[in-house]
Tab-separated table of C-alpha atoms in Angstrom:
chain	number	residue	atom	x	y	z
G	1	MET	CA	18.140	130.061	126.334
G	2	GLU	CA	20.559	127.386	125.316
G	3	SER	CA	21.791	129.408	122.384
G	4	HIS	CA	22.393	132.364	124.711
G	5	LEU	CA	24.317	130.207	127.114
G	6	LYS	CA	26.606	128.919	124.288
G	7	TRP	CA	27.397	132.442	123.329
G	8	ILE	CA	28.355	133.293	126.793
G	9	ILE	CA	30.666	130.209	127.097
G	10	GLY	CA	32.272	130.973	123.767
G	11	ALA	CA	32.959	134.564	124.767
G	12	ILE	CA	34.548	133.428	128.036
G	13	LEU	CA	36.770	130.983	126.218
G	14	ALA	CA	37.812	133.577	123.680
G	15	LEU	CA	38.607	136.038	126.438
G	16	GLY	CA	40.616	133.338	128.261
G	17	ILE	CA	42.621	132.366	125.164
G	18	GLY	CA	43.294	136.074	124.246
G	19	GLY	CA	44.376	136.754	127.808
G	20	TYR	CA	46.745	133.810	127.662
G	21	PHE	CA	48.340	135.071	124.538
G	22	VAL	CA	48.538	138.623	125.895
G	23	TYR	CA	50.091	137.235	129.071
G	24	ASN	CA	52.656	135.238	127.170
G	25	SER	CA	53.529	138.121	124.924
G	26	THR	CA	54.142	140.403	127.916
G	27	LYS	CA	55.709	137.768	130.150
G	28	PRO	CA	59.523	138.145	130.503
G	29	LEU	CA	61.533	135.480	128.505
G	30	GLU	CA	63.624	133.114	130.479
G	31	ALA	CA	67.015	132.871	128.821
G	32	GLU	CA	70.518	131.749	129.739
G	33	LEU	CA	72.852	134.796	129.490
G	34	LEU	CA	76.613	135.139	129.079
G	35	GLU	CA	78.625	138.067	130.411
G	36	VAL	CA	81.283	139.219	127.937
G	37	LYS	CA	84.728	139.314	129.503
G	38	ALA	CA	88.270	140.020	128.254
G	39	GLN	CA	90.281	136.827	128.020
G	40	THR	CA	93.233	135.165	126.299
G	41	ILE	CA	92.308	133.396	123.052
G	42	SER	CA	94.432	130.936	121.337
G	43	GLN	CA	94.381	128.734	118.235
G	44	SER	CA	95.733	125.245	118.875
G	45	PHE	CA	95.567	121.717	117.708
G	46	LYS	CA	96.626	118.342	119.157
G	47	GLU	CA	98.403	115.386	117.693
G	48	GLU	CA	99.473	112.171	119.249
G	49	GLY	CA	103.274	111.697	119.720
G	50	LEU	CA	105.571	108.913	120.815
G	51	VAL	CA	108.308	109.073	123.409
G	52	THR	CA	111.693	108.014	121.988
G	53	ALA	CA	115.242	108.061	123.199
G	54	ALA	CA	117.203	111.097	122.077
G	55	VAL	CA	120.348	108.996	122.202
G	56	GLU	CA	120.002	105.583	120.505
G	57	ARG	CA	122.871	103.501	119.293
G	58	PRO	CA	122.506	100.430	117.078
G	59	VAL	CA	125.131	97.729	117.750
G	60	TYR	CA	126.521	95.818	114.747
G	61	SER	CA	128.874	92.895	114.340
G	62	VAL	CA	132.306	93.862	112.926
G	63	ILE	CA	133.398	90.346	112.043
G	64	ASN	CA	132.044	87.108	110.544
G	65	GLY	CA	131.663	84.220	112.955
G	66	LYS	CA	129.591	82.341	115.543
G	67	ILE	CA	128.253	84.020	118.626
G	68	ILE	CA	129.678	82.297	121.644
G	69	ASN	CA	128.472	84.569	124.433
G	70	ILE	CA	125.644	87.071	125.031
G	71	PRO	CA	125.827	88.031	128.674
G	72	VAL	CA	122.879	90.583	128.408
G	73	LYS	CA	119.161	90.293	127.842
G	74	GLU	CA	116.547	92.547	126.374
G	75	GLY	CA	115.469	95.333	128.763
G	76	GLN	CA	118.693	95.114	130.806
G	77	GLN	CA	120.478	98.281	131.878
G	78	VAL	CA	124.154	98.235	130.889
G	79	ASN	CA	127.012	100.639	131.483
G	80	LYS	CA	129.429	101.923	128.870
G	81	GLY	CA	132.192	99.319	128.321
G	82	ASP	CA	130.154	96.375	129.485
G	83	LEU	CA	130.448	93.229	127.308
G	84	LEU	CA	127.436	92.722	125.036
G	85	VAL	CA	128.458	89.977	122.609
G	86	GLN	CA	131.468	87.818	122.020
G	87	ILE	CA	132.130	86.304	118.589
G	88	GLU	CA	134.429	83.294	117.859
G	89	SER	CA	137.672	84.444	116.080
G	90	LYS	CA	139.647	81.205	115.526
G	91	ASP	CA	139.451	81.478	111.754
G	92	LEU	CA	140.751	85.013	111.860
G	93	GLU	CA	143.600	84.129	114.202
G	94	SER	CA	144.543	81.250	111.788
G	95	GLN	CA	144.595	83.699	108.879
G	96	LEU	CA	146.722	86.038	110.926
G	97	SER	CA	149.368	83.339	111.576
G	98	GLN	CA	149.519	82.453	107.889
G	99	LEU	CA	150.036	86.138	106.930
G	100	LYS	CA	152.826	86.587	109.523
G	101	ALA	CA	154.556	83.486	108.081
G	102	GLN	CA	154.266	84.940	104.575
G	103	LEU	CA	155.816	88.169	105.747
G	104	GLU	CA	158.823	86.302	107.292
G	105	SER	CA	159.232	84.395	103.959
G	106	ILE	CA	159.209	87.671	101.978
G	107	ASN	CA	161.832	89.145	104.267
G	108	GLY	CA	164.035	86.098	103.663
G	109	GLN	CA	163.529	86.298	99.923
G	110	GLU	CA	164.558	89.889	99.926
G	111	LYS	CA	167.817	89.192	101.754
G	112	GLN	CA	168.548	86.401	99.350
G	113	ALA	CA	167.895	88.574	96.312
G	114	LYS	CA	170.361	91.166	97.641
G	115	ARG	CA	173.180	88.680	98.216
G	116	THR	CA	175.678	88.796	95.337
G	117	PRO	CA	179.052	87.080	94.349
G	118	TYR	CA	180.785	90.383	94.752
G	119	VAL	CA	180.664	90.371	98.528
G	120	ALA	CA	184.112	88.598	98.699
G	121	GLN	CA	185.608	90.962	96.254
G	122	GLU	CA	184.331	94.026	98.192
G	123	LYS	CA	185.899	92.550	101.327
G	124	GLN	CA	189.293	91.861	99.617
G	125	GLN	CA	189.362	95.360	98.056
G	126	GLN	CA	188.633	96.922	101.494
G	127	LEU	CA	191.598	95.005	103.014
G	128	MET	CA	193.888	96.252	100.241
G	129	MET	CA	192.854	99.823	100.908
G	130	ASP	CA	193.446	99.448	104.590
G	131	GLU	CA	196.902	98.141	103.914
G	132	THR	CA	197.644	101.038	101.557
G	133	LYS	CA	196.419	103.540	104.154
G	134	ARG	CA	198.796	101.879	106.693
G	135	GLN	CA	201.752	102.168	104.292
G	136	ILE	CA	200.924	105.845	103.618
G	137	GLU	CA	201.161	106.619	107.313
G	138	LEU	CA	204.461	104.918	107.530
G	139	GLU	CA	205.926	106.695	104.527
G	140	LYS	CA	204.658	110.005	105.822
G	141	GLN	CA	206.525	109.393	109.074
G	142	ASN	CA	209.615	108.509	107.048
G	143	TYR	CA	209.318	111.614	104.966
G	144	ASN	CA	209.125	113.812	108.067
G	145	ARG	CA	212.254	112.129	109.567
G	146	ILE	CA	214.233	112.637	106.292
G	147	LYS	CA	213.010	116.206	105.980
G	148	THR	CA	214.399	116.890	109.482
G	149	LEU	CA	217.770	115.385	108.486
G	150	TYR	CA	217.805	117.341	105.181
G	151	ASP	CA	217.145	120.622	107.028
G	152	SER	CA	220.223	119.811	109.170
G	153	GLY	CA	222.268	118.994	106.108
G	154	ALA	CA	222.642	115.286	106.995
G	155	VAL	CA	220.929	113.920	103.841
G	156	SER	CA	220.776	114.981	100.183
G	157	LYS	CA	217.895	116.566	98.306
G	158	LYS	CA	217.458	113.422	96.290
G	159	GLU	CA	216.659	111.305	99.348
G	160	LEU	CA	214.053	113.869	100.411
G	161	ASP	CA	212.416	113.838	96.942
G	162	ASP	CA	212.444	110.022	96.892
G	163	ALA	CA	210.574	109.945	100.261
G	164	GLN	CA	207.993	112.416	98.958
G	165	ASN	CA	207.511	110.416	95.765
G	166	ARG	CA	206.852	107.279	97.781
G	167	VAL	CA	204.061	109.017	99.733
G	168	GLU	CA	202.423	110.416	96.628
G	169	GLN	CA	202.645	107.013	94.839
G	170	LEU	CA	200.860	105.274	97.674
G	171	GLU	CA	198.172	108.031	97.784
G	172	ASN	CA	197.586	107.515	94.044
G	173	ASN	CA	197.302	103.741	94.639
G	174	LEU	CA	194.661	104.388	97.375
G	175	LEU	CA	192.578	106.532	94.929
G	176	GLN	CA	192.663	103.744	92.360
G	177	GLN	CA	191.630	101.221	94.930
G	178	GLU	CA	188.729	103.392	96.072
G	179	GLN	CA	187.521	103.706	92.480
G	180	ALA	CA	187.798	99.950	92.096
G	181	LEU	CA	185.606	99.445	95.235
G	182	LYS	CA	182.957	101.793	93.926
G	183	LEU	CA	182.876	99.739	90.705
G	184	ILE	CA	182.473	96.556	92.614
G	185	GLU	CA	179.710	98.018	94.706
G	186	GLU	CA	177.813	99.195	91.606
G	187	GLN	CA	178.108	95.724	90.133
G	188	SER	CA	176.897	94.197	93.408
G	189	LYS	CA	173.602	96.234	93.527
G	190	PRO	CA	170.354	94.264	92.923
G	191	LEU	CA	168.401	94.758	89.699
G	192	ALA	CA	166.314	97.839	89.260
G	193	GLY	CA	162.843	97.566	90.800
G	194	THR	CA	163.846	94.861	93.319
G	195	ASP	CA	163.472	97.192	96.274
G	196	GLN	CA	160.090	98.442	95.072
G	197	TYR	CA	158.869	94.917	94.459
G	198	PHE	CA	159.720	93.717	97.945
G	199	LYS	CA	158.469	96.941	99.523
G	200	GLY	CA	155.056	96.576	97.849
G	201	LEU	CA	154.710	92.959	98.926
G	202	LYS	CA	155.582	93.814	102.593
G	203	GLU	CA	153.236	96.764	102.691
G	204	SER	CA	150.354	94.664	101.378
G	205	LEU	CA	150.889	91.882	103.860
G	206	THR	CA	151.326	94.484	106.719
G	207	GLU	CA	148.000	96.096	105.860
G	208	GLN	CA	146.248	92.653	105.852
G	209	ILE	CA	147.888	91.766	109.190
G	210	ASP	CA	146.795	95.063	110.711
G	211	HIS	CA	143.214	94.577	109.420
G	212	LEU	CA	142.999	91.035	110.876
G	213	LYS	CA	144.365	92.323	114.217
G	214	TYR	CA	141.632	95.019	114.208
G	215	LEU	CA	138.860	92.389	113.466
G	216	ILE	CA	140.190	89.996	116.154
G	217	SER	CA	140.263	92.870	118.632
G	218	ASN	CA	136.543	93.458	117.908
G	219	ASN	CA	135.293	89.931	118.619
G	220	ARG	CA	134.374	91.282	122.010
G	221	ILE	CA	131.671	93.943	121.397
G	222	VAL	CA	131.149	96.289	124.331
G	223	ALA	CA	128.539	98.955	125.067
G	224	PRO	CA	129.363	102.298	123.405
G	225	ILE	CA	126.996	104.108	125.805
G	226	SER	CA	125.176	103.498	129.027
G	227	GLY	CA	121.566	102.506	128.379
G	228	ILE	CA	118.921	99.793	128.031
G	229	VAL	CA	119.176	96.847	125.673
G	230	ASN	CA	116.399	96.863	123.128
G	231	GLU	CA	115.646	94.763	119.973
G	232	LEU	CA	117.923	91.728	120.621
G	233	PRO	CA	117.232	89.521	117.583
G	234	VAL	CA	120.287	87.170	117.855
G	235	ARG	CA	121.097	84.220	120.090
G	236	GLU	CA	124.161	82.310	121.206
G	237	GLY	CA	125.326	79.827	118.544
G	238	ALA	CA	123.947	82.022	115.658
G	239	MET	CA	126.270	82.743	112.729
G	240	VAL	CA	126.622	86.461	111.956
G	241	THR	CA	128.418	88.551	109.267
G	242	ALA	CA	129.899	92.026	109.364
G	243	GLN	CA	127.143	94.648	109.804
G	244	THR	CA	124.613	92.216	111.205
G	245	PRO	CA	122.444	94.087	113.671
G	246	LEU	CA	122.904	92.676	117.168
G	247	MET	CA	120.884	95.001	119.331
G	248	THR	CA	119.950	98.641	120.042
G	249	LEU	CA	120.928	100.640	123.137
G	250	THR	CA	118.683	103.438	124.224
G	251	SER	CA	119.485	105.967	126.873
G	252	ASN	CA	116.782	107.086	129.334
G	253	ASP	CA	118.942	110.117	130.391
G	254	GLU	CA	117.517	112.156	127.570
G	255	LEU	CA	114.072	111.540	126.073
G	256	GLN	CA	112.192	113.254	123.285
G	257	VAL	CA	108.709	113.057	121.701
G	258	GLU	CA	108.265	112.458	117.998
G	259	VAL	CA	105.070	113.693	116.444
G	260	PHE	CA	103.978	113.658	112.774
G	261	LEU	CA	102.069	116.636	111.484
G	262	LEU	CA	100.146	117.242	108.261
G	263	THR	CA	102.047	119.462	105.892
G	264	GLU	CA	99.416	122.177	106.158
G	265	ASP	CA	99.782	122.197	109.928
G	266	VAL	CA	103.590	122.136	110.091
G	267	ILE	CA	103.795	125.455	108.232
G	268	THR	CA	102.954	127.354	111.470
G	269	ILE	CA	105.491	125.428	113.622
G	270	GLU	CA	108.948	126.723	114.372
G	271	GLU	CA	111.992	125.416	116.272
G	272	GLY	CA	112.015	126.760	119.759
G	273	MET	CA	108.214	127.039	119.949
G	274	PRO	CA	106.774	126.094	123.351
G	275	VAL	CA	104.197	123.242	123.364
G	276	THR	CA	102.079	121.443	125.933
G	277	LEU	CA	102.561	117.749	126.482
G	278	ILE	CA	99.598	115.803	127.835
G	279	GLN	CA	99.743	112.388	129.421
G	280	LYS	CA	96.414	110.635	129.817
G	281	ARG	CA	95.856	109.174	133.215
G	282	LYS	CA	92.949	107.445	134.996
G	283	ASN	CA	92.823	110.221	137.569
G	284	GLY	CA	92.946	112.982	135.027
G	285	ASP	CA	95.230	114.262	132.295
G	286	LEU	CA	98.682	115.597	133.321
G	287	GLU	CA	99.999	118.524	131.403
G	288	PHE	CA	103.699	119.628	131.323
G	289	PRO	CA	105.724	121.942	129.049
G	290	GLY	CA	107.946	121.049	126.136
G	291	VAL	CA	109.761	122.824	123.295
G	292	VAL	CA	110.112	122.023	119.524
G	293	THR	CA	113.715	121.119	118.924
G	294	ALA	CA	113.666	119.850	115.330
G	295	ILE	CA	111.554	119.812	112.162
G	296	ALA	CA	112.363	117.247	109.527
G	297	PRO	CA	113.335	118.788	106.129
G	298	ALA	CA	110.912	116.487	104.155
G	299	ALA	CA	107.539	114.829	104.554
G	300	GLU	CA	106.953	111.054	104.808
G	301	GLU	CA	104.099	108.979	103.725
G	302	LYS	CA	101.934	107.735	106.596
G	303	ILE	CA	98.788	105.570	106.635
G	304	SER	CA	95.977	107.142	108.634
G	305	ALA	CA	93.585	105.235	110.894
G	306	LEU	CA	91.120	105.165	107.976
G	307	GLY	CA	93.718	103.610	105.713
G	308	LEU	CA	94.423	106.818	103.771
G	309	THR	CA	97.883	107.839	102.586
G	310	GLU	CA	98.895	111.109	104.100
G	311	HIS	CA	102.117	113.186	103.870
G	312	LYS	CA	103.329	114.170	107.273
G	313	VAL	CA	106.442	115.887	108.635
G	314	LYS	CA	108.251	114.604	111.749
G	315	VAL	CA	108.545	117.185	114.544
G	316	THR	CA	110.748	116.488	117.539
G	317	VAL	CA	109.794	117.854	120.959
G	318	ALA	CA	111.951	117.911	124.117
G	319	PRO	CA	110.116	117.800	127.471
G	320	GLU	CA	111.192	120.692	129.729
G	321	ALA	CA	113.827	119.384	132.235
G	322	ASN	CA	112.651	118.744	135.818
G	323	LYS	CA	108.942	119.289	134.901
G	324	ALA	CA	108.169	116.087	133.008
G	325	PRO	CA	106.824	112.993	134.852
G	326	GLU	CA	108.545	109.614	134.585
G	327	LEU	CA	108.621	108.638	130.918
G	328	ARG	CA	109.977	105.675	128.900
G	329	PRO	CA	110.455	105.072	125.238
G	330	GLY	CA	107.189	103.907	123.638
G	331	TYR	CA	104.868	106.060	125.827
G	332	ALA	CA	102.133	107.835	123.880
G	333	LEU	CA	101.509	111.486	124.609
G	334	ASP	CA	99.290	114.192	123.168
G	335	VAL	CA	101.158	117.252	121.910
G	336	LYS	CA	99.237	120.544	121.915
G	337	PHE	CA	100.552	123.167	119.528
G	338	THR	CA	99.385	126.771	120.115
G	339	THR	CA	99.903	128.518	116.743
G	340	LEU	CA	98.264	131.893	117.618
G	341	GLU	CA	97.501	133.654	120.812
G	342	GLN	CA	95.867	137.022	121.552
G	343	GLU	CA	95.475	138.538	125.058
G	344	ASN	CA	92.759	140.768	126.476
G	345	LYS	CA	90.274	139.977	123.791
G	346	LEU	CA	86.456	139.984	123.973
G	347	ALA	CA	85.235	136.585	122.888
G	348	VAL	CA	81.953	134.668	122.792
G	349	PRO	CA	81.018	131.136	121.877
G	350	LYS	CA	80.395	130.673	118.194
G	351	VAL	CA	76.936	129.312	118.886
G	352	VAL	CA	75.568	132.768	120.011
G	353	LEU	CA	76.088	134.221	116.557
G	354	PHE	CA	73.626	134.154	113.669
G	355	PRO	CA	73.689	135.592	110.108
G	356	TYR	CA	72.192	139.013	109.837
G	357	ASP	CA	72.222	141.685	107.140
G	358	ASP	CA	75.147	140.235	105.176
G	359	GLY	CA	77.177	139.897	108.407
G	360	ASP	CA	76.892	138.419	111.885
G	361	ALA	CA	74.882	139.455	114.922
G	362	LEU	CA	73.840	138.249	118.421
G	363	TRP	CA	71.122	138.926	120.882
G	364	LEU	CA	72.303	141.587	123.320
G	365	VAL	CA	70.456	142.446	126.571
G	366	LYS	CA	70.047	146.157	127.232
G	367	ASP	CA	67.835	147.434	130.080
G	368	GLY	CA	66.378	144.055	130.527
G	369	LYS	CA	65.317	143.654	126.874
G	370	VAL	CA	66.868	141.842	123.949
G	371	THR	CA	68.109	143.603	120.896
G	372	ILE	CA	69.906	142.544	117.745
G	373	GLN	CA	73.573	143.604	117.893
G	374	LYS	CA	75.705	143.434	114.733
G	375	VAL	CA	79.308	142.523	115.378
G	376	GLU	CA	82.592	142.206	113.544
G	377	LYS	CA	84.498	138.988	114.114
G	378	GLY	CA	88.246	138.387	114.607
G	379	MET	CA	90.275	135.369	115.374
G	380	GLU	CA	88.400	132.076	115.774
G	381	THR	CA	89.115	128.905	117.638
G	382	ASP	CA	87.163	125.672	117.630
G	383	GLU	CA	84.614	127.069	120.161
G	384	LEU	CA	85.196	130.804	120.491
G	385	VAL	CA	85.297	133.833	118.287
G	386	VAL	CA	86.818	137.215	119.040
G	387	ILE	CA	84.550	140.194	118.656
G	388	GLU	CA	86.495	143.145	117.310
G	389	LYS	CA	83.511	145.605	117.158
G	390	GLY	CA	80.023	145.635	118.626
G	391	LEU	CA	80.572	144.499	122.242
G	392	LYS	CA	82.231	145.763	125.410
G	393	ALA	CA	83.238	144.045	128.613
G	394	GLY	CA	80.303	143.379	130.904
G	395	ASP	CA	77.691	143.070	128.138
G	396	LEU	CA	75.125	140.307	128.524
G	397	VAL	CA	74.453	138.040	125.481
G	398	VAL	CA	71.743	135.419	125.035
G	399	LYS	CA	73.390	132.087	124.746
G	400	ASN	CA	70.762	130.455	122.514
G	401	PRO	CA	69.915	132.639	119.545
G	402	GLN	CA	67.129	130.269	118.521
G	403	LEU	CA	65.289	130.498	121.788
G	404	GLU	CA	61.520	130.223	121.327
G	405	GLY	CA	59.814	133.561	121.645
G	406	ILE	CA	62.885	135.664	121.293
G	407	LYS	CA	62.434	138.908	119.401
G	408	GLU	CA	63.461	142.529	119.311
G	409	GLY	CA	62.497	144.371	122.516
G	410	LYS	CA	61.492	141.253	124.424
G	411	GLU	CA	62.065	141.389	128.194
G	412	VAL	CA	64.262	138.685	129.636
G	413	LYS	CA	65.111	137.427	133.056
């Protein structure tokens, strides 16, 4: 009796277990489904960039000397032409006075060198010529008077000839005196090269004087542009030399974003390419447009966060006018570069695919049952993949291809 009872209980248990498995095998599978839709797919990557001033002017000292006045401070807004630094110029002014005195001395030496003992002779010879010219005029008048008398028969031919001879003799005397004056002038000229010598000295001193005047005029250094004072490493009382950096002026009127990209990433970037700038905020990221304005011609060595040396290329991005939030130099922004974009494409998450028959497939739901659907992939992003063949808009796809109990022909809900 007991043995019979055991058999009955065993049969009931077996029937129950078999019924459970039969029920489970016919029970519809609960699965999360995705509806395939056409969408815009893009390949992109992000890199952190830094806001910098598009217009930045370093300010240097032009002269050597001590700083006696710095009326500005770091972070101060200044206007073009405002005084930034004043440098003492007493030494330069002293040098200028000495050079001017040297130039006056050279001018005096030149005059002295050109003075000769022939000056008196030149003057005496000139007086003699003037007297001869006066006598010639008188004799010409006398000749004209005698000629009038001769024409009327009042005087003889000899008297007329004598008057003419006296004029000619005086004219010959004048020619001789002029030749004598030229000879004296030749003798009175300074030695060859004297003019060039003094000319060279004066030109050299004049250039030095002009240079000192330029330096002195630059002891007051003014702002070349309107902007904000940055990097002010000097203080009043400090000694500076020419080309000592005094400060940097940056203009907030025009800002840009500098971002460094790996060489393999920059290949796909072009000037004029639109980008998305992202500013991280506590209440949510703010996105606004920008455009690539410049790509550096060569890569630079940069140290990564892991301490590795990488070769990166600087890319400059300009925020689109009137669409950017308030920015300042030094702000960090993420720059999103979209390198490839395809519109109206069927795409699914990469996780729904699995290897199948030397290709890729996914679980497709048809008439309430799952079936393996082979597909051909296209462009991929970090999360999505375009399906070029095998799907159409509106198809339902099982999100988890490893779902327990999934198999060909299985009903789903």
